[in-house]
PDB file of C-alpha atoms in Angstrom:
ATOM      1  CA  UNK P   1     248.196 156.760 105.191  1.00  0.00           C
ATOM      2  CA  UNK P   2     245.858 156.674 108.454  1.00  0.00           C
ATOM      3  CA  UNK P   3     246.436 160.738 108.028  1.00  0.00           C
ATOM      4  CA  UNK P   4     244.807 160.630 104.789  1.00  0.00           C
ATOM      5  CA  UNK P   5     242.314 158.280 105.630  1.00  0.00           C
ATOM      6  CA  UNK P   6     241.731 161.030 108.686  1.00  0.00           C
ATOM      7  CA  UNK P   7     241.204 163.685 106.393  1.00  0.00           C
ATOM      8  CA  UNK P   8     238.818 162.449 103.486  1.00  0.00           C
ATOM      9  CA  UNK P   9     236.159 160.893 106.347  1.00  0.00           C
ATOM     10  CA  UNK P  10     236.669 164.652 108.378  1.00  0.00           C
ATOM     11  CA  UNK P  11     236.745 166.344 104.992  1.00  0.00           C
ATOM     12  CA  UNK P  12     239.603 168.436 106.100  1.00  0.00           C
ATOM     13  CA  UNK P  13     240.743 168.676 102.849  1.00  0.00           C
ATOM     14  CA  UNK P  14     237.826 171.209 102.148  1.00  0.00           C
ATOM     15  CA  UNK P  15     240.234 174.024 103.829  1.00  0.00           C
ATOM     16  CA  UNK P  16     243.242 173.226 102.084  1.00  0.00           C
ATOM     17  CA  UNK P  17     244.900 175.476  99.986  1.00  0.00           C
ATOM     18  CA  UNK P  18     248.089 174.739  97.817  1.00  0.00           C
ATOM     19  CA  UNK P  19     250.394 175.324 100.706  1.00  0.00           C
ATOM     20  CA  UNK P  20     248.041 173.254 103.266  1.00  0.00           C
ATOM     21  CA  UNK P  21     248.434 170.578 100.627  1.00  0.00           C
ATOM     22  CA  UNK P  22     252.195 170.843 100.200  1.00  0.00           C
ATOM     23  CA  UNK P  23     253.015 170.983 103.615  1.00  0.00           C
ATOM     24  CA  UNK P  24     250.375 168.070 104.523  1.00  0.00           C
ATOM     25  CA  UNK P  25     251.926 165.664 101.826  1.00  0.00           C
ATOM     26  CA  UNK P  26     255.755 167.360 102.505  1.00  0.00           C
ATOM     27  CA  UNK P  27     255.442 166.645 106.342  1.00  0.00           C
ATOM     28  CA  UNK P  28     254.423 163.016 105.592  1.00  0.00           C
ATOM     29  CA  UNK P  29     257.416 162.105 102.946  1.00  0.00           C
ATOM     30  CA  UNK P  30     260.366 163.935 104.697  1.00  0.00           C
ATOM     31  CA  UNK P  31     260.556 161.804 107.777  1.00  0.00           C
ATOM     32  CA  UNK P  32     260.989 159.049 104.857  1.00  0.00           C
ATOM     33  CA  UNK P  33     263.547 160.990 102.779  1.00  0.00           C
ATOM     34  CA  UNK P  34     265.513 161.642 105.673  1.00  0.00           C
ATOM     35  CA  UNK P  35     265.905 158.449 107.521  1.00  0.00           C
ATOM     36  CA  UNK P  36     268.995 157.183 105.600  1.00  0.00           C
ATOM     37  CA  UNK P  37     270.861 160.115 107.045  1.00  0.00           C
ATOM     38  CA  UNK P  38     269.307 160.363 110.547  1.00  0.00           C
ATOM     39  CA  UNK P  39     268.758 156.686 111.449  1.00  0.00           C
ATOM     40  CA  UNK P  40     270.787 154.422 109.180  1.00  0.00           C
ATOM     41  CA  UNK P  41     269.793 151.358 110.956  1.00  0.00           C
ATOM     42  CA  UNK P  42     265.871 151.462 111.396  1.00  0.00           C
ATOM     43  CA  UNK P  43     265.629 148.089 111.508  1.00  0.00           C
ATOM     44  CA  UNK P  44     263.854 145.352 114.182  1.00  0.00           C
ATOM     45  CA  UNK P  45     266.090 143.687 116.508  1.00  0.00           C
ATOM     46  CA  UNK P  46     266.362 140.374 117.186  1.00  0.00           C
ATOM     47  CA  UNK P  47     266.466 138.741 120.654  1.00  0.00           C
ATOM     48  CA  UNK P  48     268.292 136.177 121.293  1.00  0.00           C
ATOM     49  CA  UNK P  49     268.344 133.810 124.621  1.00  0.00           C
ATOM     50  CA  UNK P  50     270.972 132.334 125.938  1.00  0.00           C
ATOM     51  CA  UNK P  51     270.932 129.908 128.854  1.00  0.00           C
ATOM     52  CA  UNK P  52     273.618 130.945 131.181  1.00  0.00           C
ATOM     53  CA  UNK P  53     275.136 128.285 133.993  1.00  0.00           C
ATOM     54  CA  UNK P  54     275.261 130.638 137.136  1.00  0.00           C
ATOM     55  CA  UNK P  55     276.225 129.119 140.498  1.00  0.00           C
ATOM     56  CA  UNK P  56     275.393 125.745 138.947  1.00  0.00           C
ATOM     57  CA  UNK P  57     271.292 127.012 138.310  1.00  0.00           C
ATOM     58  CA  UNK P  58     270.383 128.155 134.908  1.00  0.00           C
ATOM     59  CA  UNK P  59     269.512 131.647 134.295  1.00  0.00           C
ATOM     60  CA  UNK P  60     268.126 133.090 130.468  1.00  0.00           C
ATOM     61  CA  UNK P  61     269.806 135.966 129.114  1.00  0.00           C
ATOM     62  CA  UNK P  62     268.163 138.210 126.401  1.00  0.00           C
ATOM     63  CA  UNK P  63     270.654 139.821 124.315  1.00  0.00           C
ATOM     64  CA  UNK P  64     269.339 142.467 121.784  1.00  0.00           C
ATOM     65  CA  UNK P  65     271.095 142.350 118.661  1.00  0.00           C
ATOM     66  CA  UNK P  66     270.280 144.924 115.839  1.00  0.00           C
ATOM     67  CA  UNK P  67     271.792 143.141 112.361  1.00  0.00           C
ATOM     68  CA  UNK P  68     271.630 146.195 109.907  1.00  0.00           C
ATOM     69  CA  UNK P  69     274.688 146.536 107.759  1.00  0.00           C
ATOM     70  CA  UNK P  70     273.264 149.780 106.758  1.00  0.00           C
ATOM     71  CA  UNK P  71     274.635 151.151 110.139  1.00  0.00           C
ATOM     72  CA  UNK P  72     278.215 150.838 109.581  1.00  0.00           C
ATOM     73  CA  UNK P  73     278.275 151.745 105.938  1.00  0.00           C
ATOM     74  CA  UNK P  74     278.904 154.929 104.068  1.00  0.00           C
ATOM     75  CA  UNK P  75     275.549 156.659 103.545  1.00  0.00           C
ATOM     76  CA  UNK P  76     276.015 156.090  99.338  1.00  0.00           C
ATOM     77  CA  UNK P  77     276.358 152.438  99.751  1.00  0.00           C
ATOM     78  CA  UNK P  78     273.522 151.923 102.572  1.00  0.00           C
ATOM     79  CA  UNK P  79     270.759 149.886 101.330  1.00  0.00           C
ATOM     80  CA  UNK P  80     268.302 152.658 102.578  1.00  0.00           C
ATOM     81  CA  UNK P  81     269.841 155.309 100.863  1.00  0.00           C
ATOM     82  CA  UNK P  82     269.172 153.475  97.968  1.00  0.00           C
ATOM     83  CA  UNK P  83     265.485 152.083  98.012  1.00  0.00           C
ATOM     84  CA  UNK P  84     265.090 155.944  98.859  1.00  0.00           C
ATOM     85  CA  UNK P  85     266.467 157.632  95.592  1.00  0.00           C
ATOM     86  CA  UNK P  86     264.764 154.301  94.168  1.00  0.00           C
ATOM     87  CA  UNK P  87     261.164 154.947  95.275  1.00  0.00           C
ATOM     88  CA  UNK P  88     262.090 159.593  94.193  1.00  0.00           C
ATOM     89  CA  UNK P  89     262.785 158.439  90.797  1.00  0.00           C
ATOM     90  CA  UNK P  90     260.070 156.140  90.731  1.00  0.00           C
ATOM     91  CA  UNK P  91     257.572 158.325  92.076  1.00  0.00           C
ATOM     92  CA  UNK P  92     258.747 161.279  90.175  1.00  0.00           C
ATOM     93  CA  UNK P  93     258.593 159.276  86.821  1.00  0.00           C
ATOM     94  CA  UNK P  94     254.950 157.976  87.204  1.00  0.00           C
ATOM     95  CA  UNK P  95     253.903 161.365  88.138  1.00  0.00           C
ATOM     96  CA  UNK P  96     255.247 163.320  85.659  1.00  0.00           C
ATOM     97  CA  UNK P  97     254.528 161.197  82.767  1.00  0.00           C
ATOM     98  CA  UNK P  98     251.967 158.320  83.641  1.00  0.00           C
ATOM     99  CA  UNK P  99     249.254 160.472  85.073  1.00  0.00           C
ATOM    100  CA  UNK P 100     248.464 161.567  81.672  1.00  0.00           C
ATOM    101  CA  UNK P 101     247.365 158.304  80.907  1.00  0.00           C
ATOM    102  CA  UNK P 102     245.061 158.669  83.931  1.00  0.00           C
ATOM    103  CA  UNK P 103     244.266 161.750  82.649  1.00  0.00           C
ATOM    104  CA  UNK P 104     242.854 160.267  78.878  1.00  0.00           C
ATOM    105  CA  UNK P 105     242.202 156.915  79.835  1.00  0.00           C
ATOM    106  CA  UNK P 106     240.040 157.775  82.897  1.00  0.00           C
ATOM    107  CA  UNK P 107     238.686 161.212  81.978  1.00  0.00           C
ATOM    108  CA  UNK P 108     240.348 162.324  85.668  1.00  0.00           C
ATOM    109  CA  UNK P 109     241.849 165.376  86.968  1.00  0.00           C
ATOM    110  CA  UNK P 110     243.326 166.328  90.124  1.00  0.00           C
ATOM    111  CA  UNK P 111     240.590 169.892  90.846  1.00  0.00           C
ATOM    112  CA  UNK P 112     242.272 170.315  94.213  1.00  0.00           C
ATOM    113  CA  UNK P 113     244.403 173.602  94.113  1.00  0.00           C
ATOM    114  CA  UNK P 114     247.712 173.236  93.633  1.00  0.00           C
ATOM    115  CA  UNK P 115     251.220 173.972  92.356  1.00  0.00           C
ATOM    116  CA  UNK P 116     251.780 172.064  89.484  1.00  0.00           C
ATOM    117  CA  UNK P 117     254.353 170.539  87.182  1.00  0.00           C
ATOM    118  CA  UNK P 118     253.392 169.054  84.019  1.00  0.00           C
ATOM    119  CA  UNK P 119     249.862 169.387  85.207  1.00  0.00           C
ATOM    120  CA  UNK P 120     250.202 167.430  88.119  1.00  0.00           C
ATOM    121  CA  UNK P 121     249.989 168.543  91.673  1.00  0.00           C
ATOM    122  CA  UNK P 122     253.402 168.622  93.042  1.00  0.00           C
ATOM    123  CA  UNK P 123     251.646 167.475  96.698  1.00  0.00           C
ATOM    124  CA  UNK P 124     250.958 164.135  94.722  1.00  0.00           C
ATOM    125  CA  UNK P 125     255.106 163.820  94.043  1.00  0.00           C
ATOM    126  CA  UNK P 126     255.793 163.766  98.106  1.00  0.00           C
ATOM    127  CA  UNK P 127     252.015 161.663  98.775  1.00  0.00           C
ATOM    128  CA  UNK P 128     253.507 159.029  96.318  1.00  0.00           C
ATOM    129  CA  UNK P 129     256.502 158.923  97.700  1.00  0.00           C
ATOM    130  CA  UNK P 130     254.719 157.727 101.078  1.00  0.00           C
ATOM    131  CA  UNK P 131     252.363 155.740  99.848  1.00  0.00           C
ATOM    132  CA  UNK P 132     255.003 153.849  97.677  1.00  0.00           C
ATOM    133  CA  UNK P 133     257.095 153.484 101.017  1.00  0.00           C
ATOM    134  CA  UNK P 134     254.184 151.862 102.747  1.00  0.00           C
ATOM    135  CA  UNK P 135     253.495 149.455  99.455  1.00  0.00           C
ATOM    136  CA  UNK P 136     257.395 148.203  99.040  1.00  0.00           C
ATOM    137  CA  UNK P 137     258.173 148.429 102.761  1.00  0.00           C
ATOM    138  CA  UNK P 138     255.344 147.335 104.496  1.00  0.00           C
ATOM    139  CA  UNK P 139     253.376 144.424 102.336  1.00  0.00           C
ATOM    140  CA  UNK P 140     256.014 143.571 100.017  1.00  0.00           C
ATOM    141  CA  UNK P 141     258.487 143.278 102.777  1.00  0.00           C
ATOM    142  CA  UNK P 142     255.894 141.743 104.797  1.00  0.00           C
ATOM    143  CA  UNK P 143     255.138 139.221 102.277  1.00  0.00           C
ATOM    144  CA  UNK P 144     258.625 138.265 101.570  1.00  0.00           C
ATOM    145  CA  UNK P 145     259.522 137.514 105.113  1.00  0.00           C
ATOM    146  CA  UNK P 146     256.088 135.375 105.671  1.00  0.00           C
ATOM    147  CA  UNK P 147     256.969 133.284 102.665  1.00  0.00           C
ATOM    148  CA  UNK P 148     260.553 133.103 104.113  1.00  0.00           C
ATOM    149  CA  UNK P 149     259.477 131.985 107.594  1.00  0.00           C
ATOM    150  CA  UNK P 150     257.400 129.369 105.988  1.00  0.00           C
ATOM    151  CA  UNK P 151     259.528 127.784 104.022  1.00  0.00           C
ATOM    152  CA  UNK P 152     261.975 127.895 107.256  1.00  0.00           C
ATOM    153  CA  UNK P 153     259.708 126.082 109.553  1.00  0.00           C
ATOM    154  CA  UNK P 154     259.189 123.212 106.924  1.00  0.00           C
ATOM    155  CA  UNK P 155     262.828 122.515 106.638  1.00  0.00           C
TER     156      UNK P 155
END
């Protein structure tokens, strides 16, 4: 998203043409398509400390533990593989049908040039795809585990 935000305030996008734009929004959203395959267990690790009698003087040990399940299952039934195909399908429906609405509601058009399906820019599919990763991934995730740690602390 910080490469978008690049572009509009450098006004790159004024020497685009359809393949600058597919390639742009294609070389953000692949990385994302492909991490279920490539790195299964993207994930943050946890340290944990354990206090370790040595010679009768304790000593701390950090111990990095990654807990993904994702990295020891099959790559149908990994979690990632799924919210994946989940934000595709997503992404692909709103685009193809809901930007009409846009379209009357709003009086808007996409005047960027383009490839197109169904009217729509098919650099918009892959740019969705990103941004929705960021949305569900990022703040919703984000959000979830803040509530989660607060109602942890109060127990």
């Amino acid at each position: 998203i910080s490469i978008f935000g690049f572009i509009v305030i450098s006004q790159c996008y004024e020497y685009f043409n359809a393949w600058g734009y597919l390639g742009l929004c294609g070389g953000l959203a692949l990385p994302l398509m492909l991490q279920p395959i490539f790195y299964p267990q993207a994930s943050t690790p946890s340290i944990t400390v354990n206090n370790v009698n040595v010679n009768g003087s304790k000593v701390e040990e950090k111990v990095v533990v990654i807990n993904n399940p994702d990295a020891k299952r099959p790559f149908h039934k990994r979690y990632s593989t799924k919210a994946t195909l989940y934000l595709l399908v997503y992404s692909f429906i709103g685009n193809y049908w809901y930007t009409h609405y846009f379209y009357s509601v709003l009086q808007a058009k996409y005047t960027m040039p383009s490839h197109r399906l169904n009217d729509v820019p098919i650099a918009m599919f892959l740019a969705t795809h990103f941004y929705f990763c960021t949305y569900h991934v990022c703040i919703s995730n984000g959000l979830l585990r803040y509530v989660d740690r607060m109602y942890c602390e109060n127990d």
